[in-house]
Short mmCIF file of C-alpha atoms in Angstrom, two decimals:
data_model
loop_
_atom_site.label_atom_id
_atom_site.label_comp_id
_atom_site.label_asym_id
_atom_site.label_seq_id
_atom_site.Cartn_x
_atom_site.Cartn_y
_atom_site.Cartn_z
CA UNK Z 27 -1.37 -0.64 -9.56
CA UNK Z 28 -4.37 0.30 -8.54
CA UNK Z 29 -5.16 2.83 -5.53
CA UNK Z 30 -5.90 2.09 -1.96
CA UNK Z 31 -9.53 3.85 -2.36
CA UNK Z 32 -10.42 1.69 -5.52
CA UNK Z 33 -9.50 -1.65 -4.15
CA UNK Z 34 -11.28 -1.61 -1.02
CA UNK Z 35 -14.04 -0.47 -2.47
CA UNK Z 36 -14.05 -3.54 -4.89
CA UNK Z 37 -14.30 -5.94 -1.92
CA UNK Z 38 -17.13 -3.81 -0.30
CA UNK Z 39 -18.49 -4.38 -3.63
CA UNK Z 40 -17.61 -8.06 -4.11
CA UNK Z 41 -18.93 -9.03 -0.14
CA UNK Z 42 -22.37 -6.36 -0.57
CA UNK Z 43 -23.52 -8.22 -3.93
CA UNK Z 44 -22.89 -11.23 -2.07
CA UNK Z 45 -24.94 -10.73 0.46
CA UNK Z 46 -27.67 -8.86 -1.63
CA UNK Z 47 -27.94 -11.44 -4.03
CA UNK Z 48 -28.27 -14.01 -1.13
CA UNK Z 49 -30.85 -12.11 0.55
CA UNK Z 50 -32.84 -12.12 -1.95
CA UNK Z 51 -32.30 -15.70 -2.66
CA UNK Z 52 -33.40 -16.15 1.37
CA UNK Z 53 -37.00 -14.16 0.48
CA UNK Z 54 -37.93 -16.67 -2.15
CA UNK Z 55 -36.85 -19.84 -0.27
CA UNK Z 56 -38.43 -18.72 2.89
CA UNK Z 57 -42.10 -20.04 2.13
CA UNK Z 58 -40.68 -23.71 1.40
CA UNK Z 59 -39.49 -23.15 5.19
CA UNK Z 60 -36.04 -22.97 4.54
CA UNK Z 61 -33.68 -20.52 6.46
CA UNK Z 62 -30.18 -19.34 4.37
CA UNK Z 63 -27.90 -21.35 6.37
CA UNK Z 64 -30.56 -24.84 5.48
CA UNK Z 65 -30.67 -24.09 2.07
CA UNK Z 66 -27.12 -23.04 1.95
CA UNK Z 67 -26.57 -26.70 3.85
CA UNK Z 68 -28.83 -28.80 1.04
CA UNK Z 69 -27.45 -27.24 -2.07
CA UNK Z 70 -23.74 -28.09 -0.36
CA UNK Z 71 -24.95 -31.74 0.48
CA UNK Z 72 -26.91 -32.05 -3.23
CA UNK Z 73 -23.45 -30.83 -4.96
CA UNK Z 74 -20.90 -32.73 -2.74
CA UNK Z 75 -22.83 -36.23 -2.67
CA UNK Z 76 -24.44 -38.37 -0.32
CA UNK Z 77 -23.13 -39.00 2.65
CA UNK Z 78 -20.67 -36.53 3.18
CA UNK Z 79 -18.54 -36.08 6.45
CA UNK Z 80 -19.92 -33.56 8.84
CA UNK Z 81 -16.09 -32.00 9.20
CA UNK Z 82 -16.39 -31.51 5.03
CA UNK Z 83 -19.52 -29.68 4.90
CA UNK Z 84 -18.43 -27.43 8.20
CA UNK Z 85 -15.84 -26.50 5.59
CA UNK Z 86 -17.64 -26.01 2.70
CA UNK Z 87 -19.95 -23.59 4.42
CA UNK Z 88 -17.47 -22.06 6.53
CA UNK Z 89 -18.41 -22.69 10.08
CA UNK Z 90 -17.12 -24.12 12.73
CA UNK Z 91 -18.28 -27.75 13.65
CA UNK Z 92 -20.27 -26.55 16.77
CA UNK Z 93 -22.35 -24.04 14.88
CA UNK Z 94 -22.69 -26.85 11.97
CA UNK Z 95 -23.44 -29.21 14.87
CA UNK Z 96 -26.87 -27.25 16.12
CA UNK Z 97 -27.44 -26.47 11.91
CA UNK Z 98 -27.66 -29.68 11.50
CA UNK Z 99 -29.78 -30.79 14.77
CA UNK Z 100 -32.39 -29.33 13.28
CA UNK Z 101 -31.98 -30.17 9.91
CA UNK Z 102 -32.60 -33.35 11.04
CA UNK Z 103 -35.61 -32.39 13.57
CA UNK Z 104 -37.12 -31.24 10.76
CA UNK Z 105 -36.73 -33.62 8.46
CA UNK Z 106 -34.12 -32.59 5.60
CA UNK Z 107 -31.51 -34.74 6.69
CA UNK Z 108 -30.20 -37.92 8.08
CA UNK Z 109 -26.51 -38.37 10.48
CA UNK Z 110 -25.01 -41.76 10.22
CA UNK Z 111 -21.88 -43.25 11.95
CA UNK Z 112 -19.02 -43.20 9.23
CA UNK Z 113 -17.97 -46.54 8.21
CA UNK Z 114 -14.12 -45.97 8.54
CA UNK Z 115 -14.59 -43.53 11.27
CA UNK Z 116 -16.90 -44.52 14.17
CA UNK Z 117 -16.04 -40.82 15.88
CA UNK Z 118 -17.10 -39.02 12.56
CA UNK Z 119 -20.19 -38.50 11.32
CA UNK Z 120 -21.91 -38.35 7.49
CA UNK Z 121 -24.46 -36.42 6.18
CA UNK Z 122 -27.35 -37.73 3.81
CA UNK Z 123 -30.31 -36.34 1.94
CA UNK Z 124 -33.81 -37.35 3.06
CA UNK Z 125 -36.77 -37.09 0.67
CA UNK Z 126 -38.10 -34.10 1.78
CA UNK Z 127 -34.55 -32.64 0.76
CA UNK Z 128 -34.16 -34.08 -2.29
CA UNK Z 129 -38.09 -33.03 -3.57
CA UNK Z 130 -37.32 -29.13 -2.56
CA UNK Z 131 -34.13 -29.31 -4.02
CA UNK Z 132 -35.62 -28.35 -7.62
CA UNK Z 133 -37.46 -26.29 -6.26
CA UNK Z 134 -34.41 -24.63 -4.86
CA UNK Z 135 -32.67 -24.30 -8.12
CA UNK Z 136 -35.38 -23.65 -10.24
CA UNK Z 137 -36.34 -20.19 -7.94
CA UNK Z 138 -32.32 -19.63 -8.22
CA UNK Z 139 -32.35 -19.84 -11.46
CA UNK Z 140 -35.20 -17.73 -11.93
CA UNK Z 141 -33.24 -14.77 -9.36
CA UNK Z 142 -30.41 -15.38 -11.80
CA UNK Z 143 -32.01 -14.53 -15.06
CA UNK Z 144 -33.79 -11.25 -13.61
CA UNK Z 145 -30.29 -10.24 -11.75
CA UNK Z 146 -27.89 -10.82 -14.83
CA UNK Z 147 -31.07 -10.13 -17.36
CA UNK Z 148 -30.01 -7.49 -19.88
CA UNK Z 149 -25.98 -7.57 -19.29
CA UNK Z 150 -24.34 -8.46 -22.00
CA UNK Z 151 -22.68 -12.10 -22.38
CA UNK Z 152 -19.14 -11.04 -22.63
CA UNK Z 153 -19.43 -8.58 -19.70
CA UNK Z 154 -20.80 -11.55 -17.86
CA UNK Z 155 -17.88 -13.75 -18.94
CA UNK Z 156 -15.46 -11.33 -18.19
CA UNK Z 157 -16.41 -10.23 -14.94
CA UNK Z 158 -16.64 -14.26 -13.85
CA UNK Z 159 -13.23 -14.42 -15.52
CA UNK Z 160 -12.21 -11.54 -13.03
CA UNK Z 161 -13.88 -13.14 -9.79
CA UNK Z 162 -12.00 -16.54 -10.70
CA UNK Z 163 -8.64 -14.43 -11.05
CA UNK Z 164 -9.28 -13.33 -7.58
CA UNK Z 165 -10.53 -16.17 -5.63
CA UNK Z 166 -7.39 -18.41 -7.29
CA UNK Z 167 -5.17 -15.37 -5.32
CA UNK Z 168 -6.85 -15.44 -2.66
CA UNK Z 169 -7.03 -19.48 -1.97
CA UNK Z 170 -3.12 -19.58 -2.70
CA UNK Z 171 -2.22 -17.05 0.19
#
């Protein structure tokens, strides 16, 4: 078992690399004018497919539907997305990719890709694979509660 003072201090851990690694994600995407919660949005939208249901991605970013709702108002203003009636659902609304979105999105992955290699450069592989072995272990926990 381990101790009260060890634990916690693994999930200041967990939630401060988080947000450090993020942040520095945020720097680099900010000159392609793209705020963390937009580029958080597109790479969401890019993975889940076209035309996903505004309720879904709400989810998958972990907002509510209001805050998604302005988000996404302008997302749209500015040209990275497009809201369409859902076929089945006339009261729910889908999601879609313009362009714009899909031309930056390389560009997205390519500069997270590039914060990736100088973050994990010089750990070894298996202390990589263990530690995402680890963070799996715990997320599984923590989704089954």
């Amino acid at each position: 078992m381990l101790s009260m003072a060890r634990t916690d201090s693994i999930g200041i851990l967990l939630g401060e690399t988080a947000r450090a690694w993020r942040c520095q994600l945020d720097k680099r995407l900010r000159p392609l004018g793209l705020s963390q919660a937009k580029w958080l949005a597109l790479l969401h939208l890019n993975v889940g497919g076209d035309g996903m249901l505004q309720k879904d991605l709400a989810a998958r970013l972990g907002v509510e539907g209001p805050t998604l709702v302005g988000l996404l108002d302008r997302m749209s203003r500015d040209g990275w997305i497009e809201r369409r009636p859902c076929g089945e659902d006339r009261r729910s609304k889908t999601v879609h990719l313009t362009r714009k979105a899909h031309d930056v999105i390389s560009e997205i992955d390519a500069t997270a890709d590039h914060l990736r290699t100088e973050l994990l450069g010089g750990i070894p592989e298996r202390d990589l694979a263990r530690a995402a072995d680890v963070l799996r272990q715990i997320k599984e926990k923590a989704d089954s509660l």
